Structure formats: structure tokens, C-alpha cells
PDB file of C-alpha atoms in Angstrom:
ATOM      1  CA  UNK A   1     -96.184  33.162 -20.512  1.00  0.00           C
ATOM      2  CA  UNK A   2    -100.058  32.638 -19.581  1.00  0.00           C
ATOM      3  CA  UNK A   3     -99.256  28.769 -20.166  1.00  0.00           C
ATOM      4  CA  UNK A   4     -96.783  29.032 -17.955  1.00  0.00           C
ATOM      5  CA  UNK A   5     -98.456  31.163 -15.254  1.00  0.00           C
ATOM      6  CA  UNK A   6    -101.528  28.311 -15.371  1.00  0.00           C
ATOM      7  CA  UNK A   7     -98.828  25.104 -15.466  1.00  0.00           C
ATOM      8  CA  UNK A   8     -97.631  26.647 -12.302  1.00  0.00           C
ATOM      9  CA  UNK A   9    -100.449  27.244 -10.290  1.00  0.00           C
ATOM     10  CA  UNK A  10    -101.902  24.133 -10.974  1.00  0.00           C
ATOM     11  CA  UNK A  11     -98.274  22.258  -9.892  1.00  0.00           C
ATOM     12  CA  UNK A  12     -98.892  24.491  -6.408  1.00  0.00           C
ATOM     13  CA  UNK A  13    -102.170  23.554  -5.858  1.00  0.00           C
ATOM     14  CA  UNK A  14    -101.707  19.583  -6.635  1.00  0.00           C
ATOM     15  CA  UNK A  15     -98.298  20.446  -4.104  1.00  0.00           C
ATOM     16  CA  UNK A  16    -100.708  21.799  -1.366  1.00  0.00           C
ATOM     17  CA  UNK A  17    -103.619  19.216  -1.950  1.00  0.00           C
ATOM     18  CA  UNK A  18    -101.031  16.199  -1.761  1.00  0.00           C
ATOM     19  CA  UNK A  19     -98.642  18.213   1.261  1.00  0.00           C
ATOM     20  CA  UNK A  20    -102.046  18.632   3.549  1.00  0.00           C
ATOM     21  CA  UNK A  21    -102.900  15.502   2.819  1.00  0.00           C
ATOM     22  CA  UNK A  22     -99.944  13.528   4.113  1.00  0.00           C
ATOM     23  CA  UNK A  23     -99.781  15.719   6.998  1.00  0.00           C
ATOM     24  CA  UNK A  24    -103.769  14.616   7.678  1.00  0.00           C
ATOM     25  CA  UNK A  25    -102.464  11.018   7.311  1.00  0.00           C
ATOM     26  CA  UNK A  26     -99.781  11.653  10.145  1.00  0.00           C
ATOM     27  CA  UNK A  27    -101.695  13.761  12.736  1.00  0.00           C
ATOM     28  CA  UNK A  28    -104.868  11.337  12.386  1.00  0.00           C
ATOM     29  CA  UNK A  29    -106.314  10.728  16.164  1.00  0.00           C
ATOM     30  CA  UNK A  30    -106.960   7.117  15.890  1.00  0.00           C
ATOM     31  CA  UNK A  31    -109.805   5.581  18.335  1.00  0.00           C
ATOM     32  CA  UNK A  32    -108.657   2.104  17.666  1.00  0.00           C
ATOM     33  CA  UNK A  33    -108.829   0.528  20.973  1.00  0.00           C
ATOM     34  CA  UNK A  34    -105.584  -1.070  22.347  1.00  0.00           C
ATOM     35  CA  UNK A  35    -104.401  -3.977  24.381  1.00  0.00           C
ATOM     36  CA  UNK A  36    -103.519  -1.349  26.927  1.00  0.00           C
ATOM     37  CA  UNK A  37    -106.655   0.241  26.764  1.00  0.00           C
ATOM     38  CA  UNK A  38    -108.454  -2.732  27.381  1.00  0.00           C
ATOM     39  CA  UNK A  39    -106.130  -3.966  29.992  1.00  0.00           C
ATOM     40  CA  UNK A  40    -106.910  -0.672  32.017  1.00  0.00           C
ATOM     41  CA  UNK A  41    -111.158  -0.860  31.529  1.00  0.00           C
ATOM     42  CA  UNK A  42    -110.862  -4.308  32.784  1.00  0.00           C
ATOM     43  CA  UNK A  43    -108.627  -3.858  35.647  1.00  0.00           C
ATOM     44  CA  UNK A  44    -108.204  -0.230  36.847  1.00  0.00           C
ATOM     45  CA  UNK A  45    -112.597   0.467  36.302  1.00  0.00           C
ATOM     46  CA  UNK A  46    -113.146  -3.105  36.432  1.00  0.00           C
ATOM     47  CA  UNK A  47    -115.721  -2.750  33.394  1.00  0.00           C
ATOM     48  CA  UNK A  48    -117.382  -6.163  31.347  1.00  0.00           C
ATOM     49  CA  UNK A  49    -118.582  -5.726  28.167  1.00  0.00           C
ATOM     50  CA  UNK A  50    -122.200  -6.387  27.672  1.00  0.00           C
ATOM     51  CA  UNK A  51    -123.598  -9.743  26.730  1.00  0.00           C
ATOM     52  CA  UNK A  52    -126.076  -9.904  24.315  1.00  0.00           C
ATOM     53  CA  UNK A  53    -128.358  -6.888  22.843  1.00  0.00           C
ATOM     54  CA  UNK A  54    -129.103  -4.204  25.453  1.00  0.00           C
ATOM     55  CA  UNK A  55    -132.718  -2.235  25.907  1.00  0.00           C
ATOM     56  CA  UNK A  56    -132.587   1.589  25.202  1.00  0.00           C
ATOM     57  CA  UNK A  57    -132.941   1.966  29.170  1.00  0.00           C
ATOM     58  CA  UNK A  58    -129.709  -0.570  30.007  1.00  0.00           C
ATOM     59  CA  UNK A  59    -127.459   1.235  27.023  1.00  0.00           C
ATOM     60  CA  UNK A  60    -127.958   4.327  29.894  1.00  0.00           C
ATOM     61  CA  UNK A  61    -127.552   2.394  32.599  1.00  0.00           C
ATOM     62  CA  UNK A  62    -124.127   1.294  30.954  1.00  0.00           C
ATOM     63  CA  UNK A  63    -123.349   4.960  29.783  1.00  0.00           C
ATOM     64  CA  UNK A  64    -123.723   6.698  32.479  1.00  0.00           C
ATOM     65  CA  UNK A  65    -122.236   3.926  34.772  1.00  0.00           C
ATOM     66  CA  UNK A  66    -118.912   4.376  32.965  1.00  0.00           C
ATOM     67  CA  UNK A  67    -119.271   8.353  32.770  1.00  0.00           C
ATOM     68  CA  UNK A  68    -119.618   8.377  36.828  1.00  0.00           C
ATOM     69  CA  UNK A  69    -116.399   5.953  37.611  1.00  0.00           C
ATOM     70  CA  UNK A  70    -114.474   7.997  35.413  1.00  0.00           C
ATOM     71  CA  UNK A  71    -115.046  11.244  37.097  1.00  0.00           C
ATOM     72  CA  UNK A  72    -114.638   9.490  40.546  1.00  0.00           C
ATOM     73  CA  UNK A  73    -111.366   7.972  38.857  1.00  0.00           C
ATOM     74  CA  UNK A  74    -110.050  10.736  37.094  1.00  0.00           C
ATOM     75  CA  UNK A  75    -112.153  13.741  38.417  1.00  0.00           C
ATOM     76  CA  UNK A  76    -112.269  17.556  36.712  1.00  0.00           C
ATOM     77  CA  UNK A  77    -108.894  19.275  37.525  1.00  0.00           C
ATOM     78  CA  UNK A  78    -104.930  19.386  36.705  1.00  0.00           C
ATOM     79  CA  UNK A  79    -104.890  18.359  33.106  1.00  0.00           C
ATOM     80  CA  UNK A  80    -102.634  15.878  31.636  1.00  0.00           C
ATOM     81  CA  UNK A  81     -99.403  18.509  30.036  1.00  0.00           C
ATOM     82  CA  UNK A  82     -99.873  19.255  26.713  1.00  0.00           C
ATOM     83  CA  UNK A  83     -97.090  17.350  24.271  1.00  0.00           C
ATOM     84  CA  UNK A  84     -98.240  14.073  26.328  1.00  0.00           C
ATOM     85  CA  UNK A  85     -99.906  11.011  25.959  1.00  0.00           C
ATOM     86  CA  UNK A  86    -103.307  10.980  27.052  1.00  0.00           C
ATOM     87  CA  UNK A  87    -104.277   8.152  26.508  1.00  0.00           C
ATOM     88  CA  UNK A  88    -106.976   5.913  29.093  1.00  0.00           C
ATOM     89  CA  UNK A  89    -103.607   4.708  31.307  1.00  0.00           C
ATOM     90  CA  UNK A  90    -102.198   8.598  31.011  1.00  0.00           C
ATOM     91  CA  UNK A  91    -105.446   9.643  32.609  1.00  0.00           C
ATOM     92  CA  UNK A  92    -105.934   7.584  35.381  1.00  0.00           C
ATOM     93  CA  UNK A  93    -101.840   7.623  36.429  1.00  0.00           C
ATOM     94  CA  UNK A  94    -102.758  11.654  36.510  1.00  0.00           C
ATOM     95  CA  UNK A  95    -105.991  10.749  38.655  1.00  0.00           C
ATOM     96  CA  UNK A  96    -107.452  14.039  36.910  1.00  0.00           C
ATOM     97  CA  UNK A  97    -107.827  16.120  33.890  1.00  0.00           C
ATOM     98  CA  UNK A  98    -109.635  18.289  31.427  1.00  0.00           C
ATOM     99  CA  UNK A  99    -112.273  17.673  29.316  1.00  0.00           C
ATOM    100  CA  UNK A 100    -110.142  16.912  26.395  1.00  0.00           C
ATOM    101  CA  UNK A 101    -108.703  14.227  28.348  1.00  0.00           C
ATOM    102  CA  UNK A 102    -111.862  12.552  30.031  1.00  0.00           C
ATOM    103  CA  UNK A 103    -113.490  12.531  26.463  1.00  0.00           C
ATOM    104  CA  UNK A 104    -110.641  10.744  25.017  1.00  0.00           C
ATOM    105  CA  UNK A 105    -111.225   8.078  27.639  1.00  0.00           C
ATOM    106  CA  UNK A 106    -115.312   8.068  27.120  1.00  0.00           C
ATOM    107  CA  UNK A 107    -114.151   7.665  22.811  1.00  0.00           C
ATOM    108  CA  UNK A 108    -112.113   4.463  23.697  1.00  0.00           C
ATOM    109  CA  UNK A 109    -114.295   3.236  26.272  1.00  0.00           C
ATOM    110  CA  UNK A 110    -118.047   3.179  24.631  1.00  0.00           C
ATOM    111  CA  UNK A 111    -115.885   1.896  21.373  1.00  0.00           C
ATOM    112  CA  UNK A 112    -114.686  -1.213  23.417  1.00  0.00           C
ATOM    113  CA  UNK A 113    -118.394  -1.489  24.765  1.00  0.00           C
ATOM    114  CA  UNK A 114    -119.506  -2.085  20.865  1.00  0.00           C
ATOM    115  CA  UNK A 115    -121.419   1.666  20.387  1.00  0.00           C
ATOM    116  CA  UNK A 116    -120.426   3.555  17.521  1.00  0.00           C
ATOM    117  CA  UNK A 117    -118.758   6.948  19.291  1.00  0.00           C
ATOM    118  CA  UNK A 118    -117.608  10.095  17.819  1.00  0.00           C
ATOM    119  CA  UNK A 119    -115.336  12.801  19.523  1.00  0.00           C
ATOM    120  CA  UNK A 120    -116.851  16.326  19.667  1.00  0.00           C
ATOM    121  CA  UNK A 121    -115.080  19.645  19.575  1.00  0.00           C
ATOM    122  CA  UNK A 122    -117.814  22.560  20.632  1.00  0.00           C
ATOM    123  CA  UNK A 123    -115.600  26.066  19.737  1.00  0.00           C
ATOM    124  CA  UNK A 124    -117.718  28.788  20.756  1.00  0.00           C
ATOM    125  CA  UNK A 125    -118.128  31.834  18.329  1.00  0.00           C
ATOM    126  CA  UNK A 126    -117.357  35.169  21.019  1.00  0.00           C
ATOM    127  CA  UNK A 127    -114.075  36.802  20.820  1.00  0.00           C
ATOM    128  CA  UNK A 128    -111.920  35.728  24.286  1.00  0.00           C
ATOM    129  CA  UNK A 129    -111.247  39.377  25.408  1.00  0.00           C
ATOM    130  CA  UNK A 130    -113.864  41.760  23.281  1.00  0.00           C
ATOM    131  CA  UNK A 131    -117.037  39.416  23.396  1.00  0.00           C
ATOM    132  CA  UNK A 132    -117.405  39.779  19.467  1.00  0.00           C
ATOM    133  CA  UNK A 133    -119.577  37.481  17.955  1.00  0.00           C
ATOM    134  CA  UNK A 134    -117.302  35.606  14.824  1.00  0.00           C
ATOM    135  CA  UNK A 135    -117.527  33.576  12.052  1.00  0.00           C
ATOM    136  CA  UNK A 136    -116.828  29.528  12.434  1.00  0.00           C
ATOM    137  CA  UNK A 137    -113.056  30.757  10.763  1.00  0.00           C
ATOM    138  CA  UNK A 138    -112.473  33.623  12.910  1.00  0.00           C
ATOM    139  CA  UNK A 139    -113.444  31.826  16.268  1.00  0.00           C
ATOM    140  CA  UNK A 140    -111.160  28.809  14.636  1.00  0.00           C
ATOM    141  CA  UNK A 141    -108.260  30.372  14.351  1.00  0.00           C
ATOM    142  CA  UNK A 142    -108.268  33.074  16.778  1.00  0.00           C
ATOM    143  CA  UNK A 143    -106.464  32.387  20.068  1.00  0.00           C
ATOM    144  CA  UNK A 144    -108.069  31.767  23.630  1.00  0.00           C
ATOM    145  CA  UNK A 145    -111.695  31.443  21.622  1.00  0.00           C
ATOM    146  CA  UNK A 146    -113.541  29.045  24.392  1.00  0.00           C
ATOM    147  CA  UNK A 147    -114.274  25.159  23.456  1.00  0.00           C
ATOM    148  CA  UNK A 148    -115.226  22.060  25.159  1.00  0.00           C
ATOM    149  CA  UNK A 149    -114.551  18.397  24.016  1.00  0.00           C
ATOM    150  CA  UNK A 150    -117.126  15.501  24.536  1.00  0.00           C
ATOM    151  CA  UNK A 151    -118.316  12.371  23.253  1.00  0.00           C
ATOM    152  CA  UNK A 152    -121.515  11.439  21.260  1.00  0.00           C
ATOM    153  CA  UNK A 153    -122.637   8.058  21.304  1.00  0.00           C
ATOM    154  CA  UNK A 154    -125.286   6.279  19.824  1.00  0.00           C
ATOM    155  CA  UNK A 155    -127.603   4.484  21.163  1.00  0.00           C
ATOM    156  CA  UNK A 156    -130.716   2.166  19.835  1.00  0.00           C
ATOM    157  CA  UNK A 157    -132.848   5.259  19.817  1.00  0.00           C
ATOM    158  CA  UNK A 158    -129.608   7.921  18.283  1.00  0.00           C
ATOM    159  CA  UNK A 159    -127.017  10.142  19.548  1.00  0.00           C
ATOM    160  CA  UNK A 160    -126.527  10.817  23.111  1.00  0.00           C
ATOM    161  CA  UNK A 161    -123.583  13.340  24.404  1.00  0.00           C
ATOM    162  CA  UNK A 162    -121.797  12.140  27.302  1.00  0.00           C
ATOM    163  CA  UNK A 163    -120.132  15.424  28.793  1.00  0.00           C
ATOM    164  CA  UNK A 164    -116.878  15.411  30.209  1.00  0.00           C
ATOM    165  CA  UNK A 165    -117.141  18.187  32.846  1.00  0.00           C
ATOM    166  CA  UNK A 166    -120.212  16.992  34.412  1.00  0.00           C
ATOM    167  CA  UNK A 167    -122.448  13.802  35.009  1.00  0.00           C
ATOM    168  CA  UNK A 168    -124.867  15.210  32.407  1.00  0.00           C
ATOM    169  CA  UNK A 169    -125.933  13.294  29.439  1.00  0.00           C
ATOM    170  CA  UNK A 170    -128.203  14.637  27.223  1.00  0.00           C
ATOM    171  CA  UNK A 171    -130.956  13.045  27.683  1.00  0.00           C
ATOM    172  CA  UNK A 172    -134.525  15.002  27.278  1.00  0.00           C
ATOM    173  CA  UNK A 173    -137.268  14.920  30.144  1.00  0.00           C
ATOM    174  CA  UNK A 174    -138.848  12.229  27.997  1.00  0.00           C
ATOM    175  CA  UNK A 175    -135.916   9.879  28.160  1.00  0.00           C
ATOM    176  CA  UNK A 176    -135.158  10.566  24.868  1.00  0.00           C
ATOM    177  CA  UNK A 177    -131.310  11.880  23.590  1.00  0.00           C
ATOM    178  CA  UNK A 178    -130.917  14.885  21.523  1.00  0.00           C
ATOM    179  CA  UNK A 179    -127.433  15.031  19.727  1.00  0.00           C
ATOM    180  CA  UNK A 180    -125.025  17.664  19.822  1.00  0.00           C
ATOM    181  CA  UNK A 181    -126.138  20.131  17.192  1.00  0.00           C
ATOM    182  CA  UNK A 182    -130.027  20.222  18.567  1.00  0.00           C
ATOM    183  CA  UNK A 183    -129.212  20.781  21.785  1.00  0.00           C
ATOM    184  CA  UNK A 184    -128.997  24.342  22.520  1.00  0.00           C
ATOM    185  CA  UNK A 185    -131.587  25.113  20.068  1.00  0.00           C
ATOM    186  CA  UNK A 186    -133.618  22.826  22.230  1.00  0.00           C
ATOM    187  CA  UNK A 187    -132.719  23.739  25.371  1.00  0.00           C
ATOM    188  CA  UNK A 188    -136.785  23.832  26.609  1.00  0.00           C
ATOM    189  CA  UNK A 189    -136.193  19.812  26.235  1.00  0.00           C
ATOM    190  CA  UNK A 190    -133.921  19.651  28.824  1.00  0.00           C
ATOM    191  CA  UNK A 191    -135.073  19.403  33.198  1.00  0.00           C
ATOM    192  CA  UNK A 192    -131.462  20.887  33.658  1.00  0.00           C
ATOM    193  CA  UNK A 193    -128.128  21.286  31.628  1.00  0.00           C
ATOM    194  CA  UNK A 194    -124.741  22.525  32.138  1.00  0.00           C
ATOM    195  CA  UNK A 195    -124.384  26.159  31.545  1.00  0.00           C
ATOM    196  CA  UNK A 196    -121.906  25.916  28.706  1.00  0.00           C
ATOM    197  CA  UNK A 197    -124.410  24.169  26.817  1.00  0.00           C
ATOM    198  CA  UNK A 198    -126.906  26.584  27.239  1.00  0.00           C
ATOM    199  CA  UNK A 199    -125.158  28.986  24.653  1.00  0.00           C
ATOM    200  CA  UNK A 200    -124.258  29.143  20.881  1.00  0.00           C
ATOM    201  CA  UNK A 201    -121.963  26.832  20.050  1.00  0.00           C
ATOM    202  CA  UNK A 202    -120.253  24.563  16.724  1.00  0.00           C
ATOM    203  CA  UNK A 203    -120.385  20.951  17.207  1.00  0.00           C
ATOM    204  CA  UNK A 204    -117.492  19.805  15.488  1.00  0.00           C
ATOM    205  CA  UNK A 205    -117.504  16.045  14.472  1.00  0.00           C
ATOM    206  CA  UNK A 206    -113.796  14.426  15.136  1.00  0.00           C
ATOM    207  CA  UNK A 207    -111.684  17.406  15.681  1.00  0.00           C
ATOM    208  CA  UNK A 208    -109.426  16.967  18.901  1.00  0.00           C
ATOM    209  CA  UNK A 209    -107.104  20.122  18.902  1.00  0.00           C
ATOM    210  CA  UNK A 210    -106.725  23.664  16.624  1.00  0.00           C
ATOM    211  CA  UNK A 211    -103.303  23.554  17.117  1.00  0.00           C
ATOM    212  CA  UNK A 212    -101.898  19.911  17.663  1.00  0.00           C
ATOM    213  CA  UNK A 213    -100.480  20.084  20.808  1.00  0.00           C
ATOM    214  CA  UNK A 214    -102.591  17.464  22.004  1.00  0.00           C
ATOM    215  CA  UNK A 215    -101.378  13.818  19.855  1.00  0.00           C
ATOM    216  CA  UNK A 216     -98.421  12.753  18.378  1.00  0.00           C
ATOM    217  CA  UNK A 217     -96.474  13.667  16.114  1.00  0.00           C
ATOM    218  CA  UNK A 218     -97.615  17.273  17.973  1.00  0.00           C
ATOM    219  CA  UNK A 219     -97.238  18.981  14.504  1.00  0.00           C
ATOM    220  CA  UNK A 220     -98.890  22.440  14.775  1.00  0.00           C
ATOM    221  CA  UNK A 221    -101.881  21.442  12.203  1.00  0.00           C
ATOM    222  CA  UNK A 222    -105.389  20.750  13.732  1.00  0.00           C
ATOM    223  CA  UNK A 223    -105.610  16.965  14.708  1.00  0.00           C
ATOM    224  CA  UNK A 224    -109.009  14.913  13.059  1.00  0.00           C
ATOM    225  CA  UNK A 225    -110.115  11.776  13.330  1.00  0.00           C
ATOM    226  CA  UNK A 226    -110.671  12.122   9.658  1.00  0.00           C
ATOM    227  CA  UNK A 227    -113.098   9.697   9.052  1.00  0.00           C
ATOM    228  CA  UNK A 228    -115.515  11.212  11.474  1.00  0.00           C
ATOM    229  CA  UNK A 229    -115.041  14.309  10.408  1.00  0.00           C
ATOM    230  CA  UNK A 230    -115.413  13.686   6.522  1.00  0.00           C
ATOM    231  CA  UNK A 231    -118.663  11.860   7.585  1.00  0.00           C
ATOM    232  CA  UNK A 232    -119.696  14.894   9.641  1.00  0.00           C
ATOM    233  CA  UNK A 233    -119.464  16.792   6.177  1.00  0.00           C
ATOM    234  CA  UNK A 234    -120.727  14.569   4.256  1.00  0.00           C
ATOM    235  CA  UNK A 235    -124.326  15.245   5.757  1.00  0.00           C
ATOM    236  CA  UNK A 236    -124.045  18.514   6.573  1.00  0.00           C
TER     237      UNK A 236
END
């Protein structure tokens, strides 16, 4: 009967193991860049890719060139509906959206420039209605917990956030960037900075949505860019 009891449990956990991960493998948020996403950077924001290596100074030049013609594009307002594409074409036929949407576009767009880019879920850990402090799992799975979605990319001197609410990069009085985890704890670094960064925060590595209501095949299982976020783990 014990024999049995193990045999079974080990058949349901080799069940779950292999279930969740051919659901990862279908609600993975791919940041390949398309013909169509190309099409629109070239004609719609009328961007070149860079010839030839770029100084630290040009890589921000470039950055935050492409940050400001989105937000004149595609500025802060009526998101793009939820069970929709929102992809770079998606966001500038809307002409607006949240950040969730402008930091897809920023992914795809500093990807086709040739940085390495990684999408960034901040979930915030204070309970929506009681102002509770809670653990990473609590604020992840409780409803209406407050988040914000950017993109870090990294430049010849590391990772730089691009926000998607603002024209803020973060970029240190010294020119230097600060990536996402250091930069609340550093917040003396910083001339000025968006309020919501200015407050306790989880930077998580290549999660797009808790409840997958934001990429196809809209499953209601959090949606990863998996290798991103396996790297994120990897180190920590």
C-alpha cells in the first residue's frame, strides 16, 4: 500500500512538472523581432540602426531618442484592451497605451538596435486596499497589488532602465546607469526619479502578466519570457 501511495505521488508530480511545462512552452512572450516590427521602426518612427560600435554617451543618445518618439507616438493613456495584440503596429494604430504596452515596444525596439534587452515586471509588496506589507507570493497572487512594466537595457557600461511612464532613464548624476534592483536602494544616486521608483519594489526579470491576459494563447497562467527569467534566477 506504501508502494503504492509513493508510485503515485511521484506519477503526479512528473504529471505537474511535464503539464506546467508545456503550458510555459505555449504562453512564452517571444521578443523575436518581426518583419512587421521592423517595417513599423523604419517607417512609422523612421529609426536606422547604428553603424559601427557606439560610445557609452551615443548608446544614450540612441536610447533615449527612441524612448521620447515613442511617447510623442504613442503617449501615456487608453491602453491597448486586454485579450489583444500589442504588438509595436498595435501600439501606434492605438496612438496610446500603458506601460505594459510602451515597454513591449522599447523590448522589440533596442533588440532590433543590437542591445541585449530584458522586460521588467516591478510588483510592489502593499496590499491594494489595507496597505499591508506582503511577501513576494502574497503580493503575486493577490488581486489589484500595484506593478509597473519597463525595459532594462544594456549598455557598454551595464544595465540601464528605460521607463515607460516617463522620459526617465536611470541614469545616476555621474552619467552612470544603475539597474533595476539597485535603484531604490540607491535612490541618493539619482538628481530626480519618478515617484514609483522611489518605493520598495521586486524587479522581476521577463515576466509580462500574473494572469495572461496580456499574449496569446491568453491562458490564465503568468506569461515569461522564460529564458530571461531562468537567467534572472540563475544569479540570484
Amino acid at each position: 500500500m506504501i508502494r503504492r501511495t509513493v508510485k503515485l505521488s511521484t506519477w503526479l508530480i512528473i504529471a505537474f512538472v511535464v503539464l506546467n511545462g508545456l503550458i510555459g512552452v505555449v504562453t512564452n512572450v517571444s521578443t523575436h523581432v518581426t518583419d512587421s516590427d521592423d517595417a513599423v521602426f523604419r517607417t512609422v518612427l523612421g529609426l536606422k540602426k547604428p553603424q559601427g560600435a557606439l560610445s557609452y554617451e551615443q548608446e544614450l543618445e540612441l536610447i533615449k531618442s527612441a524612448q521620447a518618439l515613442v511617447l510623442q507616438k504613442a503617449p501615456v493613456g487608453e491602453p491597448i484592451a486586454e485579450y489583444s495584440d500589442r504588438e509595436p503596429e498595435n501600439l501606434f494604430q492605438k496612438k496610446s497605451g500603458l506601460c505594459y504596452d510602451q515597454s513591449r515596444t522599447y523590448d522589440k525596439i533596442f533588440t532590433w538596435y543590437g542591445f541585449e534587452s530584458r522586460h521588467i515586471y516591478l510588483l510592489y509588496p502593499e496590499h491594494p486596499v489595507t496597505k499591508e506589507k506582503l511577501s513576494f507570493l502574497r503580493a503575486f497572487f493577490t488581486k489589484g497589488t500595484s506593478s509597473h512594466a519597463v525595459t532594462e537595457v544594456k549598455t557598454s557600461r551595464g544595465w540601464l532602465v528605460v521607463d515607460s511612464n516617463s522620459s526617465w532613464v536611470s541614469q545616476a548624476r555621474d552619467g552612470s546607469p544603475v539597474d533595476a534592483d539597485h535603484i531604490y536602494v540607491q535612490a541618493n544616486r539619482f538628481a530626480v526619479m519618478p515617484e514609483y521608483w522611489n518605493r520598495p519594489y521586486w524587479a522581476i526579470r521577463g515576466l509580462y502578466s500574473r494572469r495572461g491576459q496580456l499574449y496569446r494563447p491568453y491562458i490564465p497562467y503568468p506569461e515569461l519570457n522564460w529564458y530571461d527569467f531562468i537567467s534572472w534566477l540563475a544569479v540570484g
